[in-house]
Coordinates of C-alpha atoms in Angstrom, one line a residue:
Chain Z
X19 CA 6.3 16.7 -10.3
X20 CA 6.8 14.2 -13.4
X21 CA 4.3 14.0 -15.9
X22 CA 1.8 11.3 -16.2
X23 CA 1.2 10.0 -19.6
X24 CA -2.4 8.9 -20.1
X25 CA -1.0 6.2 -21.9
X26 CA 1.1 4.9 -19.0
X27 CA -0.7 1.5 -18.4
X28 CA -1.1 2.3 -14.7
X29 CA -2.2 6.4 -15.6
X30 CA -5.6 6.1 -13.0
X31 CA -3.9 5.0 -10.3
X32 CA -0.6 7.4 -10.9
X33 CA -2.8 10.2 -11.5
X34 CA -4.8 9.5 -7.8
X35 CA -1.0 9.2 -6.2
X36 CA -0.2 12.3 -8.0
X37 CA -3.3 13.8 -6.4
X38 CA -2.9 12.4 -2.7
X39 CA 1.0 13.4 -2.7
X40 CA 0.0 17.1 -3.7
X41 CA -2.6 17.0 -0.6
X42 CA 0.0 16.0 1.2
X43 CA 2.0 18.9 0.6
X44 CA -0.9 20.6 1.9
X45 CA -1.5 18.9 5.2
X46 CA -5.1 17.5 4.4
X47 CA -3.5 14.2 4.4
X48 CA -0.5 13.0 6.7
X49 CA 2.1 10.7 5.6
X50 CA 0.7 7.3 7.2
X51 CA -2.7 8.1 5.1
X52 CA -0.2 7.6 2.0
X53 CA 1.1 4.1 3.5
X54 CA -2.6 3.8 3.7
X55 CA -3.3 4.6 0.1
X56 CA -0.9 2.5 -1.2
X57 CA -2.3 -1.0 1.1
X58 CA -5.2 -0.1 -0.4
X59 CA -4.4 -0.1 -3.7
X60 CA -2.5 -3.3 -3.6
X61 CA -5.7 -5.1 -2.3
X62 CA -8.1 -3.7 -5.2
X63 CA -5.6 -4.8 -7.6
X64 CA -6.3 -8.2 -5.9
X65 CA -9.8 -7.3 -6.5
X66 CA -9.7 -6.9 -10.1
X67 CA -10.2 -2.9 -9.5
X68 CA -14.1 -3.9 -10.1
X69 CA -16.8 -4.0 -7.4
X70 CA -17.5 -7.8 -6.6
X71 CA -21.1 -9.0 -6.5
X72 CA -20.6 -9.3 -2.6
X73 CA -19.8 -5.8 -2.9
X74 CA -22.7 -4.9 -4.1
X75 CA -24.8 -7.0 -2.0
X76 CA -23.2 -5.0 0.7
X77 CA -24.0 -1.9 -0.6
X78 CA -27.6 -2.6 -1.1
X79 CA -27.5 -3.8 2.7
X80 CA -25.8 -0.2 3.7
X81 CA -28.2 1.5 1.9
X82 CA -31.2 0.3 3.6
X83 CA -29.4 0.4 7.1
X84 CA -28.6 3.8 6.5
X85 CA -32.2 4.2 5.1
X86 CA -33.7 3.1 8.1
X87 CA -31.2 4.9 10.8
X88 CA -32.5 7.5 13.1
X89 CA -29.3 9.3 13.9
X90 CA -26.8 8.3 10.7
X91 CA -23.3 9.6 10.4
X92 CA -20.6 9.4 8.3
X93 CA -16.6 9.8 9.8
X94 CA -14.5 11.4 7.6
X95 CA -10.8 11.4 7.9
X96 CA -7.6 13.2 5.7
X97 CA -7.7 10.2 2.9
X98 CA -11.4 10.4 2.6
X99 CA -12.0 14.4 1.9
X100 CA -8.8 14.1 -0.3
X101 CA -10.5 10.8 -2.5
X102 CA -13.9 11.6 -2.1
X103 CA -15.4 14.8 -0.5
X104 CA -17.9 15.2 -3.8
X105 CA -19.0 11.6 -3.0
X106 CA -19.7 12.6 0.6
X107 CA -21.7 15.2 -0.1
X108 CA -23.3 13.3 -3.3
X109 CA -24.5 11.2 -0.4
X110 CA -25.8 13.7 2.1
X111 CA -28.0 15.0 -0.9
X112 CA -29.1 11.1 -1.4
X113 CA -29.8 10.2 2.4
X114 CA -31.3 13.5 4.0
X115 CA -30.4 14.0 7.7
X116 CA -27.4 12.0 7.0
X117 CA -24.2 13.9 9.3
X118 CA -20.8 14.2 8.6
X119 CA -18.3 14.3 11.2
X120 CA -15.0 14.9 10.7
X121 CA -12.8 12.6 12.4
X122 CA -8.7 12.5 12.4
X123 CA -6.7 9.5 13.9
X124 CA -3.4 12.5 13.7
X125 CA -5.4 15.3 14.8
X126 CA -4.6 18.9 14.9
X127 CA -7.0 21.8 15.0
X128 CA -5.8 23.2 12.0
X129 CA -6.0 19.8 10.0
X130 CA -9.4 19.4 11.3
X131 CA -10.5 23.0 9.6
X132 CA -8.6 22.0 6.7
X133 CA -10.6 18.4 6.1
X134 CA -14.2 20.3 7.3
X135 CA -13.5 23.1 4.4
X136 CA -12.8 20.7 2.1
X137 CA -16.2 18.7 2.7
X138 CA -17.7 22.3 2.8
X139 CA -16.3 23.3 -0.8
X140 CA -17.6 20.4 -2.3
X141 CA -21.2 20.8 -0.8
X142 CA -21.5 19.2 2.3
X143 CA -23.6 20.8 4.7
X144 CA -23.3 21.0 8.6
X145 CA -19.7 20.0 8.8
X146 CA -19.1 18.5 12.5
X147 CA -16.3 17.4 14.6
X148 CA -14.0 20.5 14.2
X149 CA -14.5 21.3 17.6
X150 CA -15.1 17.9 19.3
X151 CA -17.3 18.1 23.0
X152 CA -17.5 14.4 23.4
X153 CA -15.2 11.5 24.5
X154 CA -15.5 7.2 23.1
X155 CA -14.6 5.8 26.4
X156 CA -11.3 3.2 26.2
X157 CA -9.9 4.9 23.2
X158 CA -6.7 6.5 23.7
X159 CA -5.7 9.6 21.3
X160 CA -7.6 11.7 19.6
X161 CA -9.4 9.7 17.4
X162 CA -11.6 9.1 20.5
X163 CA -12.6 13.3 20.0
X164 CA -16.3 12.7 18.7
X165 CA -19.1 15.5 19.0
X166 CA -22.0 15.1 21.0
X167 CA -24.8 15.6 18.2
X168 CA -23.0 13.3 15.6
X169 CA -20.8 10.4 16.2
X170 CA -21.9 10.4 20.0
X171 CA -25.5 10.0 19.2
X172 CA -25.4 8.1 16.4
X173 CA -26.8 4.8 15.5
X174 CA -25.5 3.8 12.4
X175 CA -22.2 4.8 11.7
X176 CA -20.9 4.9 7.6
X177 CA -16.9 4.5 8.8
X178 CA -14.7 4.5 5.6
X179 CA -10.9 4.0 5.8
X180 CA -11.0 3.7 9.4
X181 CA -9.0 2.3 11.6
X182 CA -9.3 -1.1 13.5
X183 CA -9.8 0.3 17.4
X184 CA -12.0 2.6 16.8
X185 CA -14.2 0.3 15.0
X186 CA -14.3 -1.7 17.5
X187 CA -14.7 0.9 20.6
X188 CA -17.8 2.0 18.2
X189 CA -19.1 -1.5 18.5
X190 CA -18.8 -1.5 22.2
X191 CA -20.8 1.4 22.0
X192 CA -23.9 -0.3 20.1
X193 CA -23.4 1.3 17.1
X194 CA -24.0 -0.6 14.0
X195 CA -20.6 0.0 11.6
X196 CA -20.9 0.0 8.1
X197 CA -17.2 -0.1 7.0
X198 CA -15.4 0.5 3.6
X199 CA -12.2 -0.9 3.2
X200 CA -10.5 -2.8 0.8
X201 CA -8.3 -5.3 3.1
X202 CA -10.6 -8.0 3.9
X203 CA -8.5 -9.2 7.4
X204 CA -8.2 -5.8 8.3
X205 CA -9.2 -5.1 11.9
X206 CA -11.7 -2.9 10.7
X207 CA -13.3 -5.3 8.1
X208 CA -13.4 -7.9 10.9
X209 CA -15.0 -5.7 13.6
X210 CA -17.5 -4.2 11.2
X211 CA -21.3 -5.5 11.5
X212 CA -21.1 -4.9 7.6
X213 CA -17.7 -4.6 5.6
X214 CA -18.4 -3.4 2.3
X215 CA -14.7 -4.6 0.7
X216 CA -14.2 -2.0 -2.3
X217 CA -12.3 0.8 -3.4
X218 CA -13.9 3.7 -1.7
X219 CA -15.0 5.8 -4.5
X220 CA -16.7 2.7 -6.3
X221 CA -18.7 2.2 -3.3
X222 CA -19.8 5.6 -2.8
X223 CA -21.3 5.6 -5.8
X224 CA -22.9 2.5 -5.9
X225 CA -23.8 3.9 -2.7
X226 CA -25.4 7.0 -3.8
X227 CA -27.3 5.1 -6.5
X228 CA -28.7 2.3 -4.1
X229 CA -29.8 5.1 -1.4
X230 CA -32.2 5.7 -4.6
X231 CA -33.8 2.6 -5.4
X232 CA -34.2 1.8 -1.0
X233 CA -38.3 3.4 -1.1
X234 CA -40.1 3.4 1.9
X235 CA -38.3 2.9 4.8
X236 CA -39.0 1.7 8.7
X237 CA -36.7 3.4 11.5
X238 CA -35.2 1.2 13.8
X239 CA -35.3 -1.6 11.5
X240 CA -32.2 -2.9 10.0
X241 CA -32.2 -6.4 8.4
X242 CA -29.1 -8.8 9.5
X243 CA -26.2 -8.9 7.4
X244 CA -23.6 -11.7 6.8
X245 CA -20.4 -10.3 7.2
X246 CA -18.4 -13.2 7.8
X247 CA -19.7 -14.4 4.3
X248 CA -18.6 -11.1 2.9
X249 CA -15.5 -11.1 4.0
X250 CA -15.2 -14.4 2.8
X251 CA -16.3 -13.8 -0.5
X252 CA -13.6 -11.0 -1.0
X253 CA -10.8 -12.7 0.1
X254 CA -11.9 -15.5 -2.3
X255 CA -12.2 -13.1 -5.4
X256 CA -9.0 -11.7 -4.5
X257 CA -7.6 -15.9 -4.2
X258 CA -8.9 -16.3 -7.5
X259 CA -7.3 -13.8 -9.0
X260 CA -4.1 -13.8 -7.8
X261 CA -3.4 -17.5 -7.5
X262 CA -4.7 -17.7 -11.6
X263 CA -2.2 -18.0 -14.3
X264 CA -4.2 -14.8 -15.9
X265 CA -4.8 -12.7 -12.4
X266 CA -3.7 -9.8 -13.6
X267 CA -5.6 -7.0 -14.1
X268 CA -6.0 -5.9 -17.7
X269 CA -4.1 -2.6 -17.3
X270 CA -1.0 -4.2 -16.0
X271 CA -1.3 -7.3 -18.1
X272 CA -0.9 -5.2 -20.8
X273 CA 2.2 -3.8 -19.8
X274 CA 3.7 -6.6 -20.3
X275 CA 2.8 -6.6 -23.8
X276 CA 5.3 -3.8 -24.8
X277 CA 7.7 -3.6 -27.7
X278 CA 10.6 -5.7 -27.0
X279 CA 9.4 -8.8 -24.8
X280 CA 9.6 -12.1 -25.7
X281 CA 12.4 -11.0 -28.7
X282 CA 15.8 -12.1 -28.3
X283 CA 17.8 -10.3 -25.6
X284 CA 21.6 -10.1 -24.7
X285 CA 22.8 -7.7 -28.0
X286 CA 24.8 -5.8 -25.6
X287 CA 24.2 -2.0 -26.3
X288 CA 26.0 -1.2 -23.2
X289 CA 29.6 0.7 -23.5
Chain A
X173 CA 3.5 11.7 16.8
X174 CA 0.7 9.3 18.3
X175 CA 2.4 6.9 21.0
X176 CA 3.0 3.3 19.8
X177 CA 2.2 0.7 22.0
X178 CA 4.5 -2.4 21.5
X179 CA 1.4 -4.5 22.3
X180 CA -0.4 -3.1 19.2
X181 CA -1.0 -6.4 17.0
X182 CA 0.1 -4.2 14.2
X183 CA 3.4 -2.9 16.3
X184 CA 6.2 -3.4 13.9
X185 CA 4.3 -2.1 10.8
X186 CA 3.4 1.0 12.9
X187 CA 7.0 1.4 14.0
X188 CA 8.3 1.1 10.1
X189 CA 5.3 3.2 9.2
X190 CA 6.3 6.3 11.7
X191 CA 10.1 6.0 10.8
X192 CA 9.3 6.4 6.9
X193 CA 6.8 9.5 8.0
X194 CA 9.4 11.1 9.8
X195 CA 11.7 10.6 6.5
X196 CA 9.1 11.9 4.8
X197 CA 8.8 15.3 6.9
X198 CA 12.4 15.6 5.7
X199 CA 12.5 15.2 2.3
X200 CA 14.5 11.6 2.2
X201 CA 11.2 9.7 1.6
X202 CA 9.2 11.0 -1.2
X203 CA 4.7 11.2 -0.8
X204 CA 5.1 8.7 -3.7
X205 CA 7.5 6.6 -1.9
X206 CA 4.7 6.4 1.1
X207 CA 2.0 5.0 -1.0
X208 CA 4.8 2.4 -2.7
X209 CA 5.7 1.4 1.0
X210 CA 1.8 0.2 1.7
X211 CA 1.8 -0.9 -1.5
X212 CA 4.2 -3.7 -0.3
X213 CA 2.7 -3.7 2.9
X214 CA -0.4 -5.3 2.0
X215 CA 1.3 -7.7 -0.8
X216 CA 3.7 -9.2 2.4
X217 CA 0.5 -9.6 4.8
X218 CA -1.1 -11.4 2.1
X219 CA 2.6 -13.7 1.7
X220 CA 2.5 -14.0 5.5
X221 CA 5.1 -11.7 6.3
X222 CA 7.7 -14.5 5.3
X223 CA 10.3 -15.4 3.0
X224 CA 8.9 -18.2 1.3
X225 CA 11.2 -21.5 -0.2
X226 CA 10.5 -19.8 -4.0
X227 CA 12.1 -16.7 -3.0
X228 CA 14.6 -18.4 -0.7
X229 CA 15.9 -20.2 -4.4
X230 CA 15.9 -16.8 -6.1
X231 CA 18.0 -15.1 -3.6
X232 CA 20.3 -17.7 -3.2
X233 CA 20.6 -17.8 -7.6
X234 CA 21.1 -13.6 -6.9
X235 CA 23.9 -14.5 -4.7
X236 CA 25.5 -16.2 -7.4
X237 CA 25.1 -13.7 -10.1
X238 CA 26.4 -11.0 -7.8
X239 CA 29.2 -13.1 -7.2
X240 CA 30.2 -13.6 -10.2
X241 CA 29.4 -10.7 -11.7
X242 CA 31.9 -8.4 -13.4
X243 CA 30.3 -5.1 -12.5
X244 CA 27.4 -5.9 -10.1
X245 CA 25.7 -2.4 -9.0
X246 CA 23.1 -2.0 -6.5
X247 CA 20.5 0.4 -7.4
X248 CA 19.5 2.5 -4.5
X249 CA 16.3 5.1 -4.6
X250 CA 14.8 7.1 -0.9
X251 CA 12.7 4.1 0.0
X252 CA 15.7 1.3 0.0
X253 CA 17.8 3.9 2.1
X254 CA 15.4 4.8 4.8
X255 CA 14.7 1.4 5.3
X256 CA 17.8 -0.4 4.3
X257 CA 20.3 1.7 4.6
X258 CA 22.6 -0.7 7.3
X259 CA 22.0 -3.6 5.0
X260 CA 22.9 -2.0 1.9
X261 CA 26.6 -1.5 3.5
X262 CA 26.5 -4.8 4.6
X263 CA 25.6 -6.4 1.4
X264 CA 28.8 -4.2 0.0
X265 CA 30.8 -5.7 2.9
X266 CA 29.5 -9.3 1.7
X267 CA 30.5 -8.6 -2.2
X268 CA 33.6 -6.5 -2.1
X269 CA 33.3 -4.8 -5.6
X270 CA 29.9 -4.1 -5.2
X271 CA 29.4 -0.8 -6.1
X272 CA 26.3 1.3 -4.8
X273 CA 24.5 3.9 -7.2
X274 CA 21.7 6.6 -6.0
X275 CA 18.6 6.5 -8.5
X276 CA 15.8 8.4 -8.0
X277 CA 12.8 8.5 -9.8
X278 CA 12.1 11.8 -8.0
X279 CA 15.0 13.5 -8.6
X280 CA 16.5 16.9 -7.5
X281 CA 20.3 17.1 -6.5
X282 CA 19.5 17.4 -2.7
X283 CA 17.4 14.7 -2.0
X284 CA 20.4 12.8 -4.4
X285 CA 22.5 13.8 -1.8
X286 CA 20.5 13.2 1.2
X287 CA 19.9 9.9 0.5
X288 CA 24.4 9.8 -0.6
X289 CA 24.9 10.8 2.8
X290 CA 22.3 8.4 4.5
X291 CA 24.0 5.5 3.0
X292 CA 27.6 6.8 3.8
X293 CA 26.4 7.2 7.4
X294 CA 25.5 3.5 7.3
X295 CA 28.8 2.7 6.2
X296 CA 28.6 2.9 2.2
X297 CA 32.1 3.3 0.2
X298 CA 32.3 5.2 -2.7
X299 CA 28.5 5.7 -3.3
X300 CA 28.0 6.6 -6.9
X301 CA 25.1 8.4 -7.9
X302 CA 24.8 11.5 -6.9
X303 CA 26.2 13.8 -10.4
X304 CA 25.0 11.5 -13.3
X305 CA 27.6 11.4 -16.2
X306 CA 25.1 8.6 -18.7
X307 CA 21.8 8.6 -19.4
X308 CA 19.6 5.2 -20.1
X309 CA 18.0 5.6 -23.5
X310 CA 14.5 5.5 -24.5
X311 CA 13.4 6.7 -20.6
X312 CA 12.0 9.6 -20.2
X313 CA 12.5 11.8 -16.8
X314 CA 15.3 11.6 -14.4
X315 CA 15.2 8.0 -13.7
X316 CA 17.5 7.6 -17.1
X317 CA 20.3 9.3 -15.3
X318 CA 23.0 6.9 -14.4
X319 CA 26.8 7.0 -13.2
X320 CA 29.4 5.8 -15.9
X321 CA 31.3 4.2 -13.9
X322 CA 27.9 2.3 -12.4
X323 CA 25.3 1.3 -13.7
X324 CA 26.1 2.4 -17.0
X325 CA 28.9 -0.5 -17.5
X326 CA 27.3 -3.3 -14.7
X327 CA 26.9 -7.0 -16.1
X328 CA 24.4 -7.3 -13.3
X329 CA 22.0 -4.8 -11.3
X330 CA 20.2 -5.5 -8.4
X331 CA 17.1 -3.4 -8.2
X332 CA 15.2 -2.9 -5.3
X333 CA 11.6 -1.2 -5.0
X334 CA 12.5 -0.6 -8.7
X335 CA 9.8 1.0 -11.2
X336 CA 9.0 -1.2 -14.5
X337 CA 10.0 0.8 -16.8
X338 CA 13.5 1.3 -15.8
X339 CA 13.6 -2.2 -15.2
X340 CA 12.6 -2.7 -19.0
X341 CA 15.0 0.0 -19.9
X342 CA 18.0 -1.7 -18.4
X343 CA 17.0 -5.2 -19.6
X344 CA 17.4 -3.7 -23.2
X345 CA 20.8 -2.7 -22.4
X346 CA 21.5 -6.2 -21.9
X347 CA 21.8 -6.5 -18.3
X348 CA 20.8 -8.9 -16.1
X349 CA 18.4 -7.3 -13.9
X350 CA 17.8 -8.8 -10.0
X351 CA 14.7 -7.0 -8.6
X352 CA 13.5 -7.4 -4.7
X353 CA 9.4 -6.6 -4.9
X354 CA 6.5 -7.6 -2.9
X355 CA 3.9 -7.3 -6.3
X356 CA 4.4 -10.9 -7.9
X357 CA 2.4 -8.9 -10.5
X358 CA 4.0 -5.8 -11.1
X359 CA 6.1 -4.7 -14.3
X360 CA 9.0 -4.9 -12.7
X361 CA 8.6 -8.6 -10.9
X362 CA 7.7 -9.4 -14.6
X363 CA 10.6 -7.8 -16.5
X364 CA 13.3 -9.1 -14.4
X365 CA 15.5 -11.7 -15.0
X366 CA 15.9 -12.9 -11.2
X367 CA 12.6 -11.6 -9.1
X368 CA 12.8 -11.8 -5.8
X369 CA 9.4 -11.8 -4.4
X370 CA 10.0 -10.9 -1.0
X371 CA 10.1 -7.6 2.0
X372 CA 13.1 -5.7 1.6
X373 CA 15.2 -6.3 4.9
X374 CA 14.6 -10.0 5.0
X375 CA 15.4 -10.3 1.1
X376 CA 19.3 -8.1 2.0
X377 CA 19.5 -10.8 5.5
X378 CA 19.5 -13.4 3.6
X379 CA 21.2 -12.0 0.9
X380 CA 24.2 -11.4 2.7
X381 CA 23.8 -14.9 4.1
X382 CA 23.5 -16.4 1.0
X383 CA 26.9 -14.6 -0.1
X384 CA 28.8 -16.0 2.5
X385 CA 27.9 -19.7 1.2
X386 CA 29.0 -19.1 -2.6
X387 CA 32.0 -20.5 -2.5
X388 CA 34.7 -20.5 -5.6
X389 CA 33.0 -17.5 -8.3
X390 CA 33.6 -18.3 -12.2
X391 CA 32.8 -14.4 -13.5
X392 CA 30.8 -13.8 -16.0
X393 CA 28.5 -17.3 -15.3
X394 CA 24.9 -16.8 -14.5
X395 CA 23.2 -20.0 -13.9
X396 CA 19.6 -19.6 -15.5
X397 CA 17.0 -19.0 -13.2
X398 CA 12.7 -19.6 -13.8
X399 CA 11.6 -16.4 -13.2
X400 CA 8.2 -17.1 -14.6
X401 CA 8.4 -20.1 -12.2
X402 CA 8.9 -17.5 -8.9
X403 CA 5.9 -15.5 -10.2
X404 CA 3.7 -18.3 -10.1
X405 CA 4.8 -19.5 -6.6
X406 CA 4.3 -16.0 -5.2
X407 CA 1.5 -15.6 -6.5
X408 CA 0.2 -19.0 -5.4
X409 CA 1.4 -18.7 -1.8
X410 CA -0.6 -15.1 -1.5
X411 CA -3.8 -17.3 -3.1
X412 CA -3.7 -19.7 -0.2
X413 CA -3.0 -17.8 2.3
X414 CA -5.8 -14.8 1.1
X415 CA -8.3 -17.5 0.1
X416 CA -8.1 -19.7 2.9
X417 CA -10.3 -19.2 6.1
X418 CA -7.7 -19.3 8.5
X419 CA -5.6 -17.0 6.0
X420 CA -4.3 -14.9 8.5
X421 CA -1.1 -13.7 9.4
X422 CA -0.1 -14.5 12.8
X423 CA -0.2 -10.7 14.0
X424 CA -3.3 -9.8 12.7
X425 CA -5.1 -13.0 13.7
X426 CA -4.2 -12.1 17.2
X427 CA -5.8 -8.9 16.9
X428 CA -9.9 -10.4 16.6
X429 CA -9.0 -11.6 20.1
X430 CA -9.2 -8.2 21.6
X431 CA -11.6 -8.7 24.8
X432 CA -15.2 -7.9 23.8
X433 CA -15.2 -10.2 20.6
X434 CA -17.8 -12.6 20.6
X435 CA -19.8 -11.0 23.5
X436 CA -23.7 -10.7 23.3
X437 CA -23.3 -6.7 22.2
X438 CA -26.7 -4.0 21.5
X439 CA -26.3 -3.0 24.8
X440 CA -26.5 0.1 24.0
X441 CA -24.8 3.0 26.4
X442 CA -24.5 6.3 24.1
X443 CA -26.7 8.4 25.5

């Protein structure tokens, strides 16, 4: 639609709504994954738009859980494939055996092919979930539509942008959640057994690069994490930030330093 | 869509969310409008969901510049209609003179007239907008296209949901720019004269409220107002309530009492 200048102080994150709203056009992402979007970008501006060292802490801790797992999987939902299907499959090729499951919380079967191509034309191999054959018990909807060999079997479970029930109906089902997702009250960064609190992109990366550095690894064994001090420390980062006289982050603060600010106003131009 | 469930912690959220996804599907609501919408989402979980004393000042100083105000125009884009539509009229009924202009930054003549017609179904009089006769200089896109008889000649616009460079743009003209926005941070919160940091619908409530209480108007005085001074206690207010540990709003506190939480769990029943 409108053009972006790259010299627009906000061009990143215009050129990612640009992006989303086009998928959207598509189908690959409904309209509440843009309300979605936009939550989440209001919490990483809290965040500074960097990873925190808690982050990364996390991150490392994901790694070696996902490392260690016997049966891992990864959800994928409409936002995810749209942000990040290169990442995904960036991290199947890091962590061998690792599935990916599509999952939708507004599920059709037509969205469902749409997402699993996606993941496909960026390189991810075995797509599952387009044709779900198991049920999470006391979920209602269709975001309880798991398949048998991935989500349903699964261990570890890598859960980005997901939603807070289903989190927690994984839990009840003795999965260990690794979640991404930058609210830190959300449901789903409270139910997690490990919130990593970061832009989802950032963390796949940091992801990809720590699934690298894990060496040998023990199934079965996954070291405790402390997510109530995680969550913790983001919400503190974010305090900091915003309740400082200089919390802004550097690409809006200097929109404020345009032509024109600070000069004397009220020469009325106006007619 | 999915079936809300008024017990869902998040139930009024959801209900907004699906109301602006069905205005979406029609063209009212723009994708970009979506992610805006979250945007402010997460900025009013992390104020409380609350109007706060700061922006209770501000929006009783914005009911004395519309009142007395020579020209006051309220600028109206898809996002202030679909969810604001009702109060938009009733701010006109509160300010007789008050004149109400369409502004979209996505513009094409039926979505200008869509959102003309959602605001005369409200109850609306005389809603400008809708075939542009001025342009605002020094913006590029459609956003610079105003009504004469609006915008063009107001002493005072209010602005809600507003983009920062139109904001910027109208403050050069010499106006006195009101904005309503959740982002203490944003370039528009900074470049008005009178932010009010605060959710849409409680900001027009009080509004009207606010402009029953004026009493006697002197046109053309604006008391001065501390708009830095509102940034700073928006922004604080978010701090506390982020970086404290019992930070939570109400509604999503409730939600990490769900049964199940805090329950010996790795009883593990996937098969």
């Amino acid at each position: 639609m409108t053009r972006l200048s790259p010299r627009h102080p906000r061009y990143r994150s215009l050129r990612t709504r640009a992006h989303l709203a086009d998928l959207a056009r598509t189908g690959l992402v409904v309209p509440e994954g843009l309300i979605a979007h936009g939550r989440g970008e209001a919490f990483d501006y809290f965040l500074g738009e960097r990873t925190t060292p808690s982050a990364r802490r996390a991150i490392r801790a994901a790694a070696r859980w996902l490392a260690n797992a016997r049966h891992p999987v990864v959800s994928v939902n409409g936002n995810v494939a749209a942000l990040a299907a290169d990442r995904v499959a960036r991290l199947q090729a890091a962590r061998p055996g690792l599935l990916v499951e599509v999952n939708l919380y507004h599920r059709t079967a037509g969205r469902a092919r749409k997402v699993a191509e996606r993941l496909r034309d960026a390189g991810v191999v075995g797509v599952l979930g387009v044709r779900p054959t198991a049920r999470i018990p006391g979920l209602p909807s269709d975001r309880a539509r798991v398949d048998r060999r991935g989500i349903w079997v699964a261990d570890v479970c890598l859960v980005p942008l997901e939603d807070g029930d289903r989190t927690t109906a994984l839990r009840r089902l003795g999965k260990r959640v690794i979640a991404i997702d930058l609210n830190p009250m959300s449901r789903t960064t409270v139910a997690a057994d490990l919130p990593i609190v970061d832009e989802l992109t950032r963390a796949l990366d940091r992801l990809v690069v720590e699934l690298g550095r894990v060496g040998p690894t023990t199934p079965g064994r996954f070291p405790s994490f402390d997510a109530r001090g995680a969550r913790t420390a983001a919400r503190r980062a974010m305090a900091t930030r915003v309740g400082s006289a200089r919390g802004r982050p550097a690409a809006a603060g200097r929109a404020s330093s345009r032509p024109g600010r600070g000069t004397p106003r009220r020469s009325r131009r106006t007619p």
